[in-house]
Amino acid sequence: MAELINREDAIAQVHDWLVAGELAQAVAYLRELHPADSAEILAGLEPEQQSLLVDQLDPEELAGLFDQMDGEDAAEFLQHFNYQDLAAVLDEMEPDSAADLLGELEPQDASAVLDQMEGSEAVAPLLTYPEDSAGGIMNVAPPALRRQMSIAEAFDFIRQHYRDAEEVFYLYVVDRNDCLIGIVNLRALILAESHQTIEDIMLRDVFTIRVDMDQEAVAELFSRYDLLALPVVDEEGRLVGVITVDDVVDVLQEEATEDIYHLAQVGPSSDIFSSVPRSLRNRMPWLYVNMGTAIVASTVVAFFESTIATVALLAIFMPIVATLGGNAGNQTMTIVVRSLALGEMSLGNAWKVLRREMVIGLLNGIALGLSMGLVAWYWKGNPMLGLLVGLALLANMSVAAINGVLVPTTLKRLGIDPALASSIFVTTVNDMVGFGVFLGLATYFLAWLR
Amino acid sequence: MAELINREDAIAQVHDWLVAGELAQAVAYLRELHPADSAEILAGLEPEQQSLLVDQLDPEELAGLFDQMDGEDAAEFLQHFNYQDLAAVLDEMEPDSAADLLGELEPQDASAVLDQMEGSEAVAPLLTYPEDSAGGIMNVAPPALRRQMSIAEAFDFIRQHYRDAEEVFYLYVVDRNDCLIGIVNLRALILAESHQTIEDIMLRDVFTIRVDMDQEAVAELFSRYDLLALPVVDEEGRLVGVITVDDVVDVLQEEATEDIYHLAQVGPSSDIFSSVPRSLRNRMPWLYVNMGTAIVASTVVAFFESTIATVALLAIFMPIVATLGGNAGNQTMTIVVRSLALGEMSLGNAWKVLRREMVIGLLNGIALGLSMGLVAWYWKGNPMLGLLVGLALLANMSVAAINGVLVPTTLKRLGIDPALASSIFVTTVNDMVGFGVFLGLATYFLAWLR
């Protein structure tokens, strides 16, 4: 039965061993664990302790650890290596991971390390693709079959080229120009008759990914069509790499986390173990933006200061109207942002969504407006107050529904990540409308409220 | 190059063909598309139109469509079938998908359909596992090898049992009690020498999943250790199924969407194409809960009504203090909720996280409090007002940080989904503290504000 280790306990344990000088014990423990766990533990130690352990591990073990670290941890971990040692470690890594790691270095450092590597020719081409493109997440193309090969030749080819390969999903078939012409799965090869050729058993109708496709679109394809692996081709149709579903799982987790954090107005590289300065960098700027928008919204309240001075109880109901409008707008906005991210909603059907959300906003507004109006009437014994609260809520929730659709779709149309900036705009507009409608109505009907 | 179809355009196109009586054209179009796309288009049509198309498709095609539909769409689509037709379709489906679909029916309907199925013995056992457990997402175990088999026998075994199988990742080896003793990957089989037996090439150190493990924990394992497929065993270690990474991709997407929706206080089964009544059911109850908590928070304001009547400009700054505290609390809460979901944070390290978040909250409070205090002073020309706004923000943001950690971890400890209920508590407490501290300080220093 699989058991997840408790990361914090494990870090404390290794820390204690190192303080007690029991280096061998700590190394033995790390070797015993899955590299994903050892990598997390290492990342949680002090730099001096990391350095002690790094000296005890061989390049292959270190390669396994780097493979499992996220970008920021790996970048911090790199400081323990000189060019030569790092090149030895990178030579043990999968080329796509090695390229990601080199991407964390300054360009001149990366090229110095690359010069020392034996396998630099597999890694260097990967460095040219943007990190968040298909090229950035793909692995280099495996050795490809030719269509005229016999089944026996294909078996020999696999023995020769795939002995140390990672998991193999499919074999790829290319023509003399390296253009992809088909794929063969291992099961088909095992089931094939000895007189057949690769051409007889290959699938020709191959779904391919262009090397410059965005990683989010790649992830959407895998998830929509339940794919395991897809070949990546350049603009001439030449096979340049392969993306497997396990690379996509990481992208999906990353993108979901990024959207969740953006909706909550936190920088995407936050996590619970970030240093205090990094956390402040990820959060404080957003709070200042919010301060600015809150001040803008409060100018609406300031405009009605004399109304509040006359009927102070308005200040009690004002936040309720603003909060409920904000919540309703946030519901709509979140569904729209997630649907845009999952590819379920497009700009083409935004109008249909808008019409539906307006109906929902109106119905929510009628229900909540009526309820809250009755509460206000009963609480303060003033039917006019109840009517104003109800009408303000109706207006605010209807506008909130419209905002919740229009803001993210407009941002998407402008090429801005809707998750990133929607909350700020939706909240600000909702607050202003909520305060404005409620206090405006109250000012107009002031005589009935006194 | 992969191209995603525009769902809305495609639905409109098929709709138009059907209205014009061009049924054959519509059917031909659906056959041409990937079943994932055809299923979405079908789900978007009127029931009568669905019914017309269902009559034209054979059980195998319908099985492909059902495979791609989500639970709610599939449940609505089931109305077009009688027991016998449905049994024929289910016989064409993968057993795990067939079991999911039967789970959408009333128990007596499901058992009537099962009686008509040829392959019921593969599906019936799957019905006994909860939908969100490993048993609920796994596929039935494939035919397993025995350790004494020769390589040639294994090849024959695959020819016999795997001719029509979906993608194969690994072959499993069991003993006479069906207990899992090893796995073999296809590449190892191809690379094996003819004199070897399965025992020689199998991996013994197998990572397994218990059939009752929660699907979220399963997804976490796959994502943490970059796995492709894992065998599922019962409490006696018998092989009962296999989970592959493509099943996990769906779980990860589902869980991320559920968390995003819960954080925004929307029911998890929402989507942008839900009917208006379904949308209202998913959202209105949350708005009523919010109305209740907003009323509770407003009682704090009501307590200070006479202070506001004396110094109405407090009503301008009150929402700023509450909003900024709310935002800061929401940042902390979101990071904690996501870290709990990703397994990065546990209850064991909650205290460490709390200490760190308190430091961040204090620093944010000092920075924002100072800035907003200066703005208030400059805007209204009253240094005392600035001091009160600043102090209130400092207090509110510090409390917000504590809430942001304590609320989700407490909910987790109580066995409640932290994503589900955290926002409500965090927002309510933040509003009460924000209003209370600000208006309380203002009441105490009232003489300086007039």
JSON list of N, CA and C in Angstrom, two decimals, chain A residues 382-428:
[
{"chain": "A", "resi": 382, "resn": "ASN", "atom": "N", "xyz": [-39.05, 49.97, 9.12]},
{"chain": "A", "resi": 382, "resn": "ASN", "atom": "CA", "xyz": [-39.27, 51.00, 8.12]},
{"chain": "A", "resi": 382, "resn": "ASN", "atom": "C", "xyz": [-39.46, 50.35, 6.75]},
{"chain": "A", "resi": 383, "resn": "PRO", "atom": "N", "xyz": [-40.72, 50.32, 6.25]},
{"chain": "A", "resi": 383, "resn": "PRO", "atom": "CA", "xyz": [-40.97, 49.64, 4.97]},
{"chain": "A", "resi": 383, "resn": "PRO", "atom": "C", "xyz": [-40.21, 50.27, 3.81]},
{"chain": "A", "resi": 384, "resn": "MET", "atom": "N", "xyz": [-40.03, 51.59, 3.85]},
{"chain": "A", "resi": 384, "resn": "MET", "atom": "CA", "xyz": [-39.32, 52.26, 2.77]},
{"chain": "A", "resi": 384, "resn": "MET", "atom": "C", "xyz": [-37.86, 51.80, 2.71]},
{"chain": "A", "resi": 385, "resn": "LEU", "atom": "N", "xyz": [-37.26, 51.62, 3.90]},
{"chain": "A", "resi": 385, "resn": "LEU", "atom": "CA", "xyz": [-35.88, 51.10, 3.95]},
{"chain": "A", "resi": 385, "resn": "LEU", "atom": "C", "xyz": [-35.82, 49.72, 3.30]},
{"chain": "A", "resi": 386, "resn": "GLY", "atom": "N", "xyz": [-36.81, 48.87, 3.64]},
{"chain": "A", "resi": 386, "resn": "GLY", "atom": "CA", "xyz": [-36.87, 47.54, 3.06]},
{"chain": "A", "resi": 386, "resn": "GLY", "atom": "C", "xyz": [-36.95, 47.61, 1.54]},
{"chain": "A", "resi": 387, "resn": "LEU", "atom": "N", "xyz": [-37.80, 48.51, 1.02]},
{"chain": "A", "resi": 387, "resn": "LEU", "atom": "CA", "xyz": [-37.96, 48.65, -0.43]},
{"chain": "A", "resi": 387, "resn": "LEU", "atom": "C", "xyz": [-36.65, 49.06, -1.08]},
{"chain": "A", "resi": 388, "resn": "LEU", "atom": "N", "xyz": [-35.96, 50.03, -0.48]},
{"chain": "A", "resi": 388, "resn": "LEU", "atom": "CA", "xyz": [-34.69, 50.50, -1.04]},
{"chain": "A", "resi": 388, "resn": "LEU", "atom": "C", "xyz": [-33.64, 49.41, -1.05]},
{"chain": "A", "resi": 389, "resn": "VAL", "atom": "N", "xyz": [-33.53, 48.69, 0.07]},
{"chain": "A", "resi": 389, "resn": "VAL", "atom": "CA", "xyz": [-32.55, 47.61, 0.16]},
{"chain": "A", "resi": 389, "resn": "VAL", "atom": "C", "xyz": [-32.84, 46.57, -0.92]},
{"chain": "A", "resi": 390, "resn": "GLY", "atom": "N", "xyz": [-34.14, 46.22, -1.06]},
{"chain": "A", "resi": 390, "resn": "GLY", "atom": "CA", "xyz": [-34.53, 45.22, -2.05]},
{"chain": "A", "resi": 390, "resn": "GLY", "atom": "C", "xyz": [-34.21, 45.67, -3.47]},
{"chain": "A", "resi": 391, "resn": "LEU", "atom": "N", "xyz": [-34.59, 46.91, -3.81]},
{"chain": "A", "resi": 391, "resn": "LEU", "atom": "CA", "xyz": [-34.34, 47.41, -5.16]},
{"chain": "A", "resi": 391, "resn": "LEU", "atom": "C", "xyz": [-32.84, 47.50, -5.45]},
{"chain": "A", "resi": 392, "resn": "ALA", "atom": "N", "xyz": [-32.08, 47.96, -4.46]},
{"chain": "A", "resi": 392, "resn": "ALA", "atom": "CA", "xyz": [-30.62, 48.08, -4.65]},
{"chain": "A", "resi": 392, "resn": "ALA", "atom": "C", "xyz": [-30.01, 46.72, -4.91]},
{"chain": "A", "resi": 393, "resn": "LEU", "atom": "N", "xyz": [-30.48, 45.71, -4.17]},
{"chain": "A", "resi": 393, "resn": "LEU", "atom": "CA", "xyz": [-29.94, 44.36, -4.38]},
{"chain": "A", "resi": 393, "resn": "LEU", "atom": "C", "xyz": [-30.29, 43.84, -5.76]},
{"chain": "A", "resi": 394, "resn": "LEU", "atom": "N", "xyz": [-31.54, 44.06, -6.18]},
{"chain": "A", "resi": 394, "resn": "LEU", "atom": "CA", "xyz": [-31.97, 43.61, -7.51]},
{"chain": "A", "resi": 394, "resn": "LEU", "atom": "C", "xyz": [-31.07, 44.23, -8.58]},
{"chain": "A", "resi": 395, "resn": "ALA", "atom": "N", "xyz": [-30.87, 45.55, -8.48]},
{"chain": "A", "resi": 395, "resn": "ALA", "atom": "CA", "xyz": [-30.04, 46.24, -9.48]},
{"chain": "A", "resi": 395, "resn": "ALA", "atom": "C", "xyz": [-28.61, 45.74, -9.42]},
{"chain": "A", "resi": 396, "resn": "ASN", "atom": "N", "xyz": [-28.09, 45.62, -8.22]},
{"chain": "A", "resi": 396, "resn": "ASN", "atom": "CA", "xyz": [-26.68, 45.24, -8.05]},
{"chain": "A", "resi": 396, "resn": "ASN", "atom": "C", "xyz": [-26.41, 43.82, -8.55]},
{"chain": "A", "resi": 397, "resn": "MET", "atom": "N", "xyz": [-27.29, 42.89, -8.26]},
{"chain": "A", "resi": 397, "resn": "MET", "atom": "CA", "xyz": [-27.06, 41.51, -8.68]},
{"chain": "A", "resi": 397, "resn": "MET", "atom": "C", "xyz": [-27.22, 41.35, -10.19]},
{"chain": "A", "resi": 398, "resn": "SER", "atom": "N", "xyz": [-28.11, 42.13, -10.79]},
{"chain": "A", "resi": 398, "resn": "SER", "atom": "CA", "xyz": [-28.25, 42.06, -12.25]},
{"chain": "A", "resi": 398, "resn": "SER", "atom": "C", "xyz": [-26.98, 42.58, -12.91]},
{"chain": "A", "resi": 399, "resn": "VAL", "atom": "N", "xyz": [-26.49, 43.72, -12.41]},
{"chain": "A", "resi": 399, "resn": "VAL", "atom": "CA", "xyz": [-25.26, 44.27, -12.98]},
{"chain": "A", "resi": 399, "resn": "VAL", "atom": "C", "xyz": [-24.09, 43.33, -12.74]},
{"chain": "A", "resi": 400, "resn": "ALA", "atom": "N", "xyz": [-24.08, 42.69, -11.55]},
{"chain": "A", "resi": 400, "resn": "ALA", "atom": "CA", "xyz": [-22.99, 41.77, -11.21]},
{"chain": "A", "resi": 400, "resn": "ALA", "atom": "C", "xyz": [-22.91, 40.63, -12.22]},
{"chain": "A", "resi": 401, "resn": "ALA", "atom": "N", "xyz": [-24.08, 40.11, -12.62]},
{"chain": "A", "resi": 401, "resn": "ALA", "atom": "CA", "xyz": [-24.11, 39.00, -13.58]},
{"chain": "A", "resi": 401, "resn": "ALA", "atom": "C", "xyz": [-23.50, 39.45, -14.92]},
{"chain": "A", "resi": 402, "resn": "ILE", "atom": "N", "xyz": [-23.85, 40.65, -15.35]},
{"chain": "A", "resi": 402, "resn": "ILE", "atom": "CA", "xyz": [-23.33, 41.17, -16.63]},
{"chain": "A", "resi": 402, "resn": "ILE", "atom": "C", "xyz": [-21.81, 41.34, -16.54]},
{"chain": "A", "resi": 403, "resn": "ASN", "atom": "N", "xyz": [-21.36, 41.98, -15.46]},
{"chain": "A", "resi": 403, "resn": "ASN", "atom": "CA", "xyz": [-19.92, 42.14, -15.22]},
{"chain": "A", "resi": 403, "resn": "ASN", "atom": "C", "xyz": [-19.18, 40.82, -15.20]},
{"chain": "A", "resi": 404, "resn": "GLY", "atom": "N", "xyz": [-19.79, 39.84, -14.52]},
{"chain": "A", "resi": 404, "resn": "GLY", "atom": "CA", "xyz": [-19.15, 38.54, -14.34]},
{"chain": "A", "resi": 404, "resn": "GLY", "atom": "C", "xyz": [-18.87, 37.86, -15.67]},
{"chain": "A", "resi": 405, "resn": "VAL", "atom": "N", "xyz": [-19.68, 38.17, -16.70]},
{"chain": "A", "resi": 405, "resn": "VAL", "atom": "CA", "xyz": [-19.42, 37.61, -18.03]},
{"chain": "A", "resi": 405, "resn": "VAL", "atom": "C", "xyz": [-18.53, 38.55, -18.85]},
{"chain": "A", "resi": 406, "resn": "LEU", "atom": "N", "xyz": [-18.88, 39.85, -18.84]},
{"chain": "A", "resi": 406, "resn": "LEU", "atom": "CA", "xyz": [-18.20, 40.77, -19.76]},
{"chain": "A", "resi": 406, "resn": "LEU", "atom": "C", "xyz": [-16.73, 40.98, -19.40]},
{"chain": "A", "resi": 407, "resn": "VAL", "atom": "N", "xyz": [-16.43, 41.08, -18.10]},
{"chain": "A", "resi": 407, "resn": "VAL", "atom": "CA", "xyz": [-15.04, 41.38, -17.73]},
{"chain": "A", "resi": 407, "resn": "VAL", "atom": "C", "xyz": [-14.08, 40.26, -18.17]},
{"chain": "A", "resi": 408, "resn": "PRO", "atom": "N", "xyz": [-14.31, 38.99, -17.78]},
{"chain": "A", "resi": 408, "resn": "PRO", "atom": "CA", "xyz": [-13.34, 37.97, -18.23]},
{"chain": "A", "resi": 408, "resn": "PRO", "atom": "C", "xyz": [-13.31, 37.79, -19.75]},
{"chain": "A", "resi": 409, "resn": "THR", "atom": "N", "xyz": [-14.46, 37.86, -20.43]},
{"chain": "A", "resi": 409, "resn": "THR", "atom": "CA", "xyz": [-14.42, 37.66, -21.88]},
{"chain": "A", "resi": 409, "resn": "THR", "atom": "C", "xyz": [-13.71, 38.82, -22.57]},
{"chain": "A", "resi": 410, "resn": "THR", "atom": "N", "xyz": [-13.90, 40.03, -22.06]},
{"chain": "A", "resi": 410, "resn": "THR", "atom": "CA", "xyz": [-13.20, 41.17, -22.66]},
{"chain": "A", "resi": 410, "resn": "THR", "atom": "C", "xyz": [-11.69, 41.03, -22.45]},
{"chain": "A", "resi": 411, "resn": "LEU", "atom": "N", "xyz": [-11.28, 40.62, -21.24]},
{"chain": "A", "resi": 411, "resn": "LEU", "atom": "CA", "xyz": [-9.85, 40.42, -20.98]},
{"chain": "A", "resi": 411, "resn": "LEU", "atom": "C", "xyz": [-9.29, 39.35, -21.92]},
{"chain": "A", "resi": 412, "resn": "LYS", "atom": "N", "xyz": [-10.04, 38.27, -22.10]},
{"chain": "A", "resi": 412, "resn": "LYS", "atom": "CA", "xyz": [-9.60, 37.19, -22.99]},
{"chain": "A", "resi": 412, "resn": "LYS", "atom": "C", "xyz": [-9.43, 37.74, -24.42]},
{"chain": "A", "resi": 413, "resn": "ARG", "atom": "N", "xyz": [-10.39, 38.55, -24.87]},
{"chain": "A", "resi": 413, "resn": "ARG", "atom": "CA", "xyz": [-10.32, 39.11, -26.20]},
{"chain": "A", "resi": 413, "resn": "ARG", "atom": "C", "xyz": [-9.10, 40.01, -26.36]},
{"chain": "A", "resi": 414, "resn": "LEU", "atom": "N", "xyz": [-8.73, 40.70, -25.27]},
{"chain": "A", "resi": 414, "resn": "LEU", "atom": "CA", "xyz": [-7.56, 41.58, -25.31]},
{"chain": "A", "resi": 414, "resn": "LEU", "atom": "C", "xyz": [-6.26, 40.81, -25.13]},
{"chain": "A", "resi": 415, "resn": "GLY", "atom": "N", "xyz": [-6.37, 39.49, -24.98]},
{"chain": "A", "resi": 415, "resn": "GLY", "atom": "CA", "xyz": [-5.15, 38.68, -24.83]},
{"chain": "A", "resi": 415, "resn": "GLY", "atom": "C", "xyz": [-4.59, 38.69, -23.42]},
{"chain": "A", "resi": 416, "resn": "ILE", "atom": "N", "xyz": [-5.41, 39.13, -22.43]},
{"chain": "A", "resi": 416, "resn": "ILE", "atom": "CA", "xyz": [-4.96, 39.12, -21.03]},
{"chain": "A", "resi": 416, "resn": "ILE", "atom": "C", "xyz": [-5.57, 37.90, -20.35]},
{"chain": "A", "resi": 417, "resn": "ASP", "atom": "N", "xyz": [-4.80, 37.21, -19.49]},
{"chain": "A", "resi": 417, "resn": "ASP", "atom": "CA", "xyz": [-5.32, 36.05, -18.78]},
{"chain": "A", "resi": 417, "resn": "ASP", "atom": "C", "xyz": [-6.53, 36.47, -17.94]},
{"chain": "A", "resi": 418, "resn": "PRO", "atom": "N", "xyz": [-7.73, 35.92, -18.23]},
{"chain": "A", "resi": 418, "resn": "PRO", "atom": "CA", "xyz": [-8.93, 36.36, -17.50]},
{"chain": "A", "resi": 418, "resn": "PRO", "atom": "C", "xyz": [-8.83, 36.08, -16.01]},
{"chain": "A", "resi": 419, "resn": "ALA", "atom": "N", "xyz": [-8.13, 35.00, -15.64]},
{"chain": "A", "resi": 419, "resn": "ALA", "atom": "CA", "xyz": [-8.02, 34.68, -14.21]},
{"chain": "A", "resi": 419, "resn": "ALA", "atom": "C", "xyz": [-7.23, 35.77, -13.49]},
{"chain": "A", "resi": 420, "resn": "LEU", "atom": "N", "xyz": [-6.31, 36.40, -14.22]},
{"chain": "A", "resi": 420, "resn": "LEU", "atom": "CA", "xyz": [-5.38, 37.32, -13.59]},
{"chain": "A", "resi": 420, "resn": "LEU", "atom": "C", "xyz": [-6.04, 38.59, -13.08]},
{"chain": "A", "resi": 421, "resn": "ALA", "atom": "N", "xyz": [-6.90, 39.19, -13.90]},
{"chain": "A", "resi": 421, "resn": "ALA", "atom": "CA", "xyz": [-7.34, 40.54, -13.59]},
{"chain": "A", "resi": 421, "resn": "ALA", "atom": "C", "xyz": [-8.84, 40.67, -13.37]},
{"chain": "A", "resi": 422, "resn": "SER", "atom": "N", "xyz": [-9.58, 39.58, -13.59]},
{"chain": "A", "resi": 422, "resn": "SER", "atom": "CA", "xyz": [-11.04, 39.69, -13.50]},
{"chain": "A", "resi": 422, "resn": "SER", "atom": "C", "xyz": [-11.53, 40.13, -12.14]},
{"chain": "A", "resi": 423, "resn": "SER", "atom": "N", "xyz": [-11.01, 39.51, -11.06]},
{"chain": "A", "resi": 423, "resn": "SER", "atom": "CA", "xyz": [-11.54, 39.82, -9.73]},
{"chain": "A", "resi": 423, "resn": "SER", "atom": "C", "xyz": [-11.48, 41.30, -9.43]},
{"chain": "A", "resi": 424, "resn": "ILE", "atom": "N", "xyz": [-10.36, 41.94, -9.78]},
{"chain": "A", "resi": 424, "resn": "ILE", "atom": "CA", "xyz": [-10.20, 43.34, -9.45]},
{"chain": "A", "resi": 424, "resn": "ILE", "atom": "C", "xyz": [-11.29, 44.19, -10.09]},
{"chain": "A", "resi": 425, "resn": "PHE", "atom": "N", "xyz": [-11.48, 43.98, -11.40]},
{"chain": "A", "resi": 425, "resn": "PHE", "atom": "CA", "xyz": [-12.48, 44.79, -12.09]},
{"chain": "A", "resi": 425, "resn": "PHE", "atom": "C", "xyz": [-13.89, 44.48, -11.62]},
{"chain": "A", "resi": 426, "resn": "VAL", "atom": "N", "xyz": [-14.19, 43.17, -11.49]},
{"chain": "A", "resi": 426, "resn": "VAL", "atom": "CA", "xyz": [-15.54, 42.79, -11.10]},
{"chain": "A", "resi": 426, "resn": "VAL", "atom": "C", "xyz": [-15.87, 43.35, -9.73]},
{"chain": "A", "resi": 427, "resn": "THR", "atom": "N", "xyz": [-14.94, 43.21, -8.77]},
{"chain": "A", "resi": 427, "resn": "THR", "atom": "CA", "xyz": [-15.19, 43.69, -7.41]},
{"chain": "A", "resi": 427, "resn": "THR", "atom": "C", "xyz": [-15.38, 45.20, -7.38]},
{"chain": "A", "resi": 428, "resn": "THR", "atom": "N", "xyz": [-14.49, 45.92, -8.07]},
{"chain": "A", "resi": 428, "resn": "THR", "atom": "CA", "xyz": [-14.57, 47.37, -8.04]},
{"chain": "A", "resi": 428, "resn": "THR", "atom": "C", "xyz": [-15.89, 47.87, -8.62]}
]
